[in-house]
PDB file of C-alpha atoms in Angstrom:
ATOM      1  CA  UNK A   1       6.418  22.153  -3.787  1.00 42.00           C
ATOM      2  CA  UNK A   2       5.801  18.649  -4.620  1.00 44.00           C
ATOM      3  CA  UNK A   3       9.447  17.900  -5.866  1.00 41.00           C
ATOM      4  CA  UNK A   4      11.180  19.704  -3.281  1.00 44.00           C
ATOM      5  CA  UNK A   5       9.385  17.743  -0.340  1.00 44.00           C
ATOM      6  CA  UNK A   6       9.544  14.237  -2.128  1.00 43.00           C
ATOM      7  CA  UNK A   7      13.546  14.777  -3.001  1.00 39.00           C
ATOM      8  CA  UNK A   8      14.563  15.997   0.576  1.00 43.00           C
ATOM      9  CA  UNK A   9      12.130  13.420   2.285  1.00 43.00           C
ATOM     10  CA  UNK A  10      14.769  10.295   0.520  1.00 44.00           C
ATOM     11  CA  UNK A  11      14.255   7.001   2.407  1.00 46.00           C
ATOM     12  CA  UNK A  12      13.400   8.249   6.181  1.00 50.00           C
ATOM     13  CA  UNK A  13       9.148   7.242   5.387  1.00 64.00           C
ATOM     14  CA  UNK A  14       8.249   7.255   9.182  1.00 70.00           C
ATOM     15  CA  UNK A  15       4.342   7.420  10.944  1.00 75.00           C
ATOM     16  CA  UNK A  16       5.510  11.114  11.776  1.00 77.00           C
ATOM     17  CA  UNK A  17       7.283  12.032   8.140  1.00 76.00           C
ATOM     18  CA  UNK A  18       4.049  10.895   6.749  1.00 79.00           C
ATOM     19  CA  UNK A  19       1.908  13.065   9.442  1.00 84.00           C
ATOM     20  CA  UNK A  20       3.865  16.430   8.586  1.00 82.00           C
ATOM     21  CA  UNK A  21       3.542  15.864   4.870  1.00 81.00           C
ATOM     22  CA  UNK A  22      -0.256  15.581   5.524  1.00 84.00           C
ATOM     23  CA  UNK A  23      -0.559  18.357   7.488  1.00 87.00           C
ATOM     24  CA  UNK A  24       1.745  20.409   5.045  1.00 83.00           C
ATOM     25  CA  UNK A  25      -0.901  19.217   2.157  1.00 82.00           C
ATOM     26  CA  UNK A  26      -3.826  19.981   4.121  1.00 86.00           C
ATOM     27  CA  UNK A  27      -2.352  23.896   4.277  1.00 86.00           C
ATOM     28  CA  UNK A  28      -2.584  23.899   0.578  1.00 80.00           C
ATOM     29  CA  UNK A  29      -4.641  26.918  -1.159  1.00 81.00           C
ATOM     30  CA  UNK A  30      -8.105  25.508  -1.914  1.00 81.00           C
ATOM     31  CA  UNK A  31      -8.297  24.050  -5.918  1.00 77.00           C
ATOM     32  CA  UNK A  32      -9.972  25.651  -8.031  1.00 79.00           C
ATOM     33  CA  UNK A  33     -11.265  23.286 -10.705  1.00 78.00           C
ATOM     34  CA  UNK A  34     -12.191  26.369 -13.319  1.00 81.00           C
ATOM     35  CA  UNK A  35      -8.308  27.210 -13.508  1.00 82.00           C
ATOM     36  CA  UNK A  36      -7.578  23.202 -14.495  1.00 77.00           C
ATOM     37  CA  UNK A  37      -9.593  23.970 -17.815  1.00 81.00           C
ATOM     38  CA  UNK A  38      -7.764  26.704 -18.811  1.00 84.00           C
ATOM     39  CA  UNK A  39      -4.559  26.991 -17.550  1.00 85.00           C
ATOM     40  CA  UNK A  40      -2.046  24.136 -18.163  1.00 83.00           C
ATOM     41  CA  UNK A  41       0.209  24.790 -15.981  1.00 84.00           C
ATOM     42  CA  UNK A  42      -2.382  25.024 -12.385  1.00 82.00           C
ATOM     43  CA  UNK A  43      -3.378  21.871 -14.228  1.00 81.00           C
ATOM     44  CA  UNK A  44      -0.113  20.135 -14.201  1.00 77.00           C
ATOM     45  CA  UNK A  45       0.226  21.494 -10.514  1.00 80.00           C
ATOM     46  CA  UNK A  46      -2.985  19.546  -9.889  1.00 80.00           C
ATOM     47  CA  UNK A  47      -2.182  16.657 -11.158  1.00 78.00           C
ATOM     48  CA  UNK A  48       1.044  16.482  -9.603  1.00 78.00           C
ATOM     49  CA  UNK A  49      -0.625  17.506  -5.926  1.00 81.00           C
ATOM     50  CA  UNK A  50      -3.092  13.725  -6.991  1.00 81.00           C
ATOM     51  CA  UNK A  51       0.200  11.806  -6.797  1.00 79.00           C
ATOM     52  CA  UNK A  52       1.275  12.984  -4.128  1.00 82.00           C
ATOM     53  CA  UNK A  53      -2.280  12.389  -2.405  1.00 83.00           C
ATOM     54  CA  UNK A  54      -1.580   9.005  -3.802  1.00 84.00           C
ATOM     55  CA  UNK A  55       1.626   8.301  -2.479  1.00 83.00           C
ATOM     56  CA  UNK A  56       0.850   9.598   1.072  1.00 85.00           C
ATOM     57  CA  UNK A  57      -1.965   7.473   0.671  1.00 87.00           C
ATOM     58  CA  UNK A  58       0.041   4.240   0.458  1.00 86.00           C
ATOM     59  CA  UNK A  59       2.809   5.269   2.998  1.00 85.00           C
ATOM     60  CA  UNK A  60       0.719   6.559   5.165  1.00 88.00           C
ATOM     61  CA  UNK A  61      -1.361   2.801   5.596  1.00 91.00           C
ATOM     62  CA  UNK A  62       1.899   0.886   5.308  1.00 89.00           C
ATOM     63  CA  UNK A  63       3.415   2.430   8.013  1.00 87.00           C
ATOM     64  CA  UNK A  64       0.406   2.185  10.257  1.00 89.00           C
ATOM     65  CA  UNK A  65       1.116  -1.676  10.413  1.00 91.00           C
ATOM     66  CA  UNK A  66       5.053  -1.725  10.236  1.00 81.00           C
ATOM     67  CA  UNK A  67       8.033   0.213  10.909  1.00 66.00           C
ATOM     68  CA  UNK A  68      10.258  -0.951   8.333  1.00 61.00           C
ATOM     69  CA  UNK A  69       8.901   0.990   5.969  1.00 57.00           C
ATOM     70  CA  UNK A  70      11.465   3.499   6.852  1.00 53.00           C
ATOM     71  CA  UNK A  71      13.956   1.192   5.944  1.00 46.00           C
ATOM     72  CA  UNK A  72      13.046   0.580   2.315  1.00 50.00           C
ATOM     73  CA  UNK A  73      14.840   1.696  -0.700  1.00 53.00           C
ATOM     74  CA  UNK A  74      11.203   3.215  -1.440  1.00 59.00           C
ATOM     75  CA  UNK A  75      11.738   7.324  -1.785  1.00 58.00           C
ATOM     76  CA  UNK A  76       8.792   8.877  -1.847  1.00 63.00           C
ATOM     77  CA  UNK A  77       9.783  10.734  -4.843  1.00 66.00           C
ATOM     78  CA  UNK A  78       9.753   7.370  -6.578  1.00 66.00           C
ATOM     79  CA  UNK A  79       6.277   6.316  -6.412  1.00 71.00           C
ATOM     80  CA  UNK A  80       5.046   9.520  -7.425  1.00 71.00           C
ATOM     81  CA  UNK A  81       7.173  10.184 -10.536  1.00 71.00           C
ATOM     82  CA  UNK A  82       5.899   6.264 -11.029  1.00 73.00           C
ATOM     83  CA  UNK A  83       1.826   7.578 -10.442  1.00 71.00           C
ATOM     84  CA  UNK A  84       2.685  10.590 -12.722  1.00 71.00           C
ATOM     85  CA  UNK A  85       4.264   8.654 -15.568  1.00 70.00           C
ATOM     86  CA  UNK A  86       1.611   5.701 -15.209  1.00 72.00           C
ATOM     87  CA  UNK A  87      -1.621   8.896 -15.723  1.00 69.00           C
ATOM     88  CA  UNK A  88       0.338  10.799 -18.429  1.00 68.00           C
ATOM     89  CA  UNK A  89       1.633   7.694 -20.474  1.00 65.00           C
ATOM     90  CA  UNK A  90       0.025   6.913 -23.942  1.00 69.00           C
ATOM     91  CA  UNK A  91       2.250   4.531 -24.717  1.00 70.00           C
ATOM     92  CA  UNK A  92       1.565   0.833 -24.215  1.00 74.00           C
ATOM     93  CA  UNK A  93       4.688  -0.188 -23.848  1.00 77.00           C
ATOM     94  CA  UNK A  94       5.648   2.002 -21.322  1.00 74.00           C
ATOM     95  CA  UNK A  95       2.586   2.187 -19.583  1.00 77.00           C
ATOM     96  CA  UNK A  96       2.874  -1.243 -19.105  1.00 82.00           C
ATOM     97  CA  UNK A  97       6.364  -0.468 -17.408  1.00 82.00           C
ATOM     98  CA  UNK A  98       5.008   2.389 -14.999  1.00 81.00           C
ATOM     99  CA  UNK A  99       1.941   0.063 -14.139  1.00 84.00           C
ATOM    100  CA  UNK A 100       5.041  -2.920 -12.932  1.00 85.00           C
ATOM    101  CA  UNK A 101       6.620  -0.173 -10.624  1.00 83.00           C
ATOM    102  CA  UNK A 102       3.552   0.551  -9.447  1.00 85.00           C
ATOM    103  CA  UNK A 103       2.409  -2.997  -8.503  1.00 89.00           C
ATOM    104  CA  UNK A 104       5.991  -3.661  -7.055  1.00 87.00           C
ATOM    105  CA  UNK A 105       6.336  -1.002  -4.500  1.00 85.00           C
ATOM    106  CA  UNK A 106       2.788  -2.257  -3.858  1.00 88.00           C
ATOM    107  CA  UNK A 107       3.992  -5.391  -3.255  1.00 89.00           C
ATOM    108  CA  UNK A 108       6.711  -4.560  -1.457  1.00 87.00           C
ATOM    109  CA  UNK A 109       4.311  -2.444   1.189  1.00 88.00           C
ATOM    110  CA  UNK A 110       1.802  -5.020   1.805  1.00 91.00           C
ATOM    111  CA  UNK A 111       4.692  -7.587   2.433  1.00 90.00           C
ATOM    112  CA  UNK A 112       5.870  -5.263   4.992  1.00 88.00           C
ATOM    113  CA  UNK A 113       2.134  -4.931   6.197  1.00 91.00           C
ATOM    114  CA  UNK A 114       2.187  -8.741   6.672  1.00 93.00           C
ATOM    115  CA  UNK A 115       5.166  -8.567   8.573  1.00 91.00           C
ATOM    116  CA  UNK A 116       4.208  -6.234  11.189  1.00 92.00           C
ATOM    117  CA  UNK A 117       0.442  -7.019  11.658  1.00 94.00           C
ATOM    118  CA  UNK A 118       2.299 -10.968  12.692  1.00 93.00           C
ATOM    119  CA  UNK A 119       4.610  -9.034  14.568  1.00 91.00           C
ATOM    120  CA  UNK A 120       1.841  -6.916  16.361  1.00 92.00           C
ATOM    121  CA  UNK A 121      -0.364  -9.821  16.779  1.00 92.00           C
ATOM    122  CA  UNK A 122       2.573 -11.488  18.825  1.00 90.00           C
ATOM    123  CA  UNK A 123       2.608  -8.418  21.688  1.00 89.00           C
ATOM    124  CA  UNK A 124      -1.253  -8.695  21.921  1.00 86.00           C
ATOM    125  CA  UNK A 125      -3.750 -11.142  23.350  1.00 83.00           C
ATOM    126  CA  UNK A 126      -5.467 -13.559  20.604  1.00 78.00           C
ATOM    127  CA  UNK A 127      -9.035 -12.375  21.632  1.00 84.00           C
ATOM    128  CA  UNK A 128      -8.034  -9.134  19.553  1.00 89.00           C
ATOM    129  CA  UNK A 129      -6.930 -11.196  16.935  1.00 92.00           C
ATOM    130  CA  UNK A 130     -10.068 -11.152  14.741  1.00 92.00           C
ATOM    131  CA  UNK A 131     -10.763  -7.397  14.984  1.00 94.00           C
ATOM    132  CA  UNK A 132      -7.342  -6.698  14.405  1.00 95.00           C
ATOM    133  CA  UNK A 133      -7.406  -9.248  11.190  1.00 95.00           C
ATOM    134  CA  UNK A 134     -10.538  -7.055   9.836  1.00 95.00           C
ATOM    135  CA  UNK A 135      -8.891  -3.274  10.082  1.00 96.00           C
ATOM    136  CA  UNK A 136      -5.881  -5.465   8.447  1.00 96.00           C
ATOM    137  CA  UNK A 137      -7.838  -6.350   5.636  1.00 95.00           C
ATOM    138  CA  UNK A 138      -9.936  -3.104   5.235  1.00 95.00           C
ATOM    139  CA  UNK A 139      -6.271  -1.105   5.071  1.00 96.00           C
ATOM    140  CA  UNK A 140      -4.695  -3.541   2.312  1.00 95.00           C
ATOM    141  CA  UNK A 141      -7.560  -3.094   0.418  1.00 94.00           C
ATOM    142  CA  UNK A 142      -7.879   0.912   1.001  1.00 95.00           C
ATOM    143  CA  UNK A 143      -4.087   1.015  -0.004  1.00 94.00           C
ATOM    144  CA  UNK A 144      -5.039  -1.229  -2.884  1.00 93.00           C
ATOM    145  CA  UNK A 145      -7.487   1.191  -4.057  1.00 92.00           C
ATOM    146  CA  UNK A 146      -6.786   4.610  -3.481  1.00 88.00           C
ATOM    147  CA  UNK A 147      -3.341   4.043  -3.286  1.00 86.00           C
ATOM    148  CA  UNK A 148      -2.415   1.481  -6.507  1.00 86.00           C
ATOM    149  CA  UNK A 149      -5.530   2.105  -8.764  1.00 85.00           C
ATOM    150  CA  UNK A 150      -6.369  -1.653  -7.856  1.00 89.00           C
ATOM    151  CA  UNK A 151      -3.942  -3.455  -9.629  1.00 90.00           C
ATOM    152  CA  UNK A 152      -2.458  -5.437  -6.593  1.00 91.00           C
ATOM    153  CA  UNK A 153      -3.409  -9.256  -6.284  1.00 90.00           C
ATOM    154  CA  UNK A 154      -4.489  -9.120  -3.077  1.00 88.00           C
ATOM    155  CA  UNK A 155      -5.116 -12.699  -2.712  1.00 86.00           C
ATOM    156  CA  UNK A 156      -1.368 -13.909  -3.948  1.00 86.00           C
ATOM    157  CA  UNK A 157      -0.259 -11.269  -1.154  1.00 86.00           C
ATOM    158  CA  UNK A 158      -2.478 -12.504   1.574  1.00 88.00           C
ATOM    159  CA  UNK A 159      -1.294 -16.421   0.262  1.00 86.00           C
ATOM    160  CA  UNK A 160       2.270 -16.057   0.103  1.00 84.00           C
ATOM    161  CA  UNK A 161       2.769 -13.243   3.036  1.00 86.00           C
ATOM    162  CA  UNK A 162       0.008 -13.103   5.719  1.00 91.00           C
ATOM    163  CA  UNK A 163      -0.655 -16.484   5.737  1.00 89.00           C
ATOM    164  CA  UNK A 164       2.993 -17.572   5.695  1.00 86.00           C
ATOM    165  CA  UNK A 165       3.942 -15.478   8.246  1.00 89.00           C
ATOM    166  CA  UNK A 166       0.713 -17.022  10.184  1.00 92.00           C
ATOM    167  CA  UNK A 167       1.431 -20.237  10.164  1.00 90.00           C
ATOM    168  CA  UNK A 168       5.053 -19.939  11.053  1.00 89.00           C
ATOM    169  CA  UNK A 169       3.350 -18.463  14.379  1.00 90.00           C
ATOM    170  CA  UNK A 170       1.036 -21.293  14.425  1.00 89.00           C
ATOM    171  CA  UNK A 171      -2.196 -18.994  14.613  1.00 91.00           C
ATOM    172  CA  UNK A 172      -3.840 -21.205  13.506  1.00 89.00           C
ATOM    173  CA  UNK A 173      -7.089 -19.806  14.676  1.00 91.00           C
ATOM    174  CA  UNK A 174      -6.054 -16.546  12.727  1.00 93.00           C
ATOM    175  CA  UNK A 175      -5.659 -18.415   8.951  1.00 91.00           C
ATOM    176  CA  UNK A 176      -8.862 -19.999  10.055  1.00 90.00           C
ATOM    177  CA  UNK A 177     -10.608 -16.554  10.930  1.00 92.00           C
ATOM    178  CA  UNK A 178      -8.867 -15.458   7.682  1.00 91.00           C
ATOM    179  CA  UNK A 179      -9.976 -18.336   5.523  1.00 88.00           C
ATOM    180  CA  UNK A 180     -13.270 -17.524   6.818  1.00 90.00           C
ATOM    181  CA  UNK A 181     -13.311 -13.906   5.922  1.00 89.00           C
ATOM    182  CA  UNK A 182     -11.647 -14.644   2.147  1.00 86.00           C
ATOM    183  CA  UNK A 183     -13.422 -18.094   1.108  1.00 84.00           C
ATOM    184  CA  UNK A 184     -11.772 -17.534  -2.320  1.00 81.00           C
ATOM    185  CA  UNK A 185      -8.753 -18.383  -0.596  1.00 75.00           C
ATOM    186  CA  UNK A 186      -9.836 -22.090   0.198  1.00 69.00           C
ATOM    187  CA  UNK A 187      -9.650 -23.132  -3.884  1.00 70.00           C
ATOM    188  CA  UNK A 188      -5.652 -22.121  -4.010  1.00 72.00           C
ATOM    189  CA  UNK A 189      -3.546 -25.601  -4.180  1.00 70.00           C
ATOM    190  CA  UNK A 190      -0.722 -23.685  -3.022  1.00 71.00           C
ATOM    191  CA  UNK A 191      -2.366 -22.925   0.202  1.00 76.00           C
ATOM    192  CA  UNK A 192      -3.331 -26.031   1.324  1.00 73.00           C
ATOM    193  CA  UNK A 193       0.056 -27.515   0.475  1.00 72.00           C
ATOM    194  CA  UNK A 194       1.678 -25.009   2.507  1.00 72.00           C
ATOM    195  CA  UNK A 195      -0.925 -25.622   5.568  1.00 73.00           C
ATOM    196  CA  UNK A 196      -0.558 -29.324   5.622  1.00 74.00           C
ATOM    197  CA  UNK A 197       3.484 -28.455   6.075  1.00 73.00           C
ATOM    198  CA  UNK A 198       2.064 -27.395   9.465  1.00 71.00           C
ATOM    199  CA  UNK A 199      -0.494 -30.092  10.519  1.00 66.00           C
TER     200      UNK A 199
END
């Protein structure tokens, strides 16, 4: 099951692709955790069913926030042979590759994120800029988490994307709201060289 779907699915990630898959997962037979002990093969099924989860996990907050994610050479098939590889791998060496992967189509999503939450932001009134900025924050995080096992820098993403994208909008009010919200932020160099650019 898990195979077939991510092959045929290809490229086309979409809101609604990711709402089907859901609702197709949802349908599944209930697990049942005595069987994972004992047989290896419901095991593997398990296990395999987990990256999925994963993967839907990731799409399905990217796409809330932008709708290029459809457009990126990102099958969904990819990212979970990358989660599989990255649980079953005992190798350093290669664990260390499958953990890269993992991190770049990371990467890749919450730049994509960044995009669209400036692009939403620009079709919406600036009052509903700081609420907006919050559920923003929660989802990069959640996709962070349950989605990447928390290996993304969020902070270089937020530097180099959100804020980038920001200031080229001059919200200004929004980096401050977001400088606010992330104090760490305030210590980067970078960031301050790349706000003055803008003063």
């Amino acid at each position: 099951f898990v195979l077939d779907v991510s092959v045929n699915i290809g490229i086309a990630i979409s809101q609604s692709t990711i709402e089907i898959l859901w609702k197709i997962y949802e349908c599944l037979p209930k697990r049942v955790s005595n069987l994972e002990t004992v047989n290896p093969e419901y095991f593997s099924l398990s296990q395999s069913l987990d990256h999925l989860s994963k993967s839907l996990i990731s799409f399905d907050i990217a796409t809330r926030w932008s709708d290029e994610i459809g457009l990126l050479d990102i099958p969904l098939e990819y990212l979970i042979q990358a989660h599989q590889n990255f649980f079953n791998q005992k190798d350093a060496e290669k664990l260390q590759k499958f953990q890269k992967i993992i991190i770049s189509i990371g990467s890749t999503l919450v730049n994509n994120m960044c995009k669209g939450f400036c692009k939403i932001l620009r079709e919406r009134q600036l009052s509903e800029a700081k609420s907006m900025l919050l559920k923003f924050l929660a989802d990069i995080e959640d996709l962070n988490k349950y989605g990447h096992y928390s290996l993304l820098n969020i902070s270089d993403a937020i530097e180099q994307n959100l804020i980038h994208f920001l200031l080229q909008q001059h919200c200004f009010s929004v980096v401050a709201d977001l400088l606010t919200l992330l104090p760490d932020l305030i210590q980067r160099k970078n960031l301050y060289n790349n706000i003055l650019v803008f003063m």
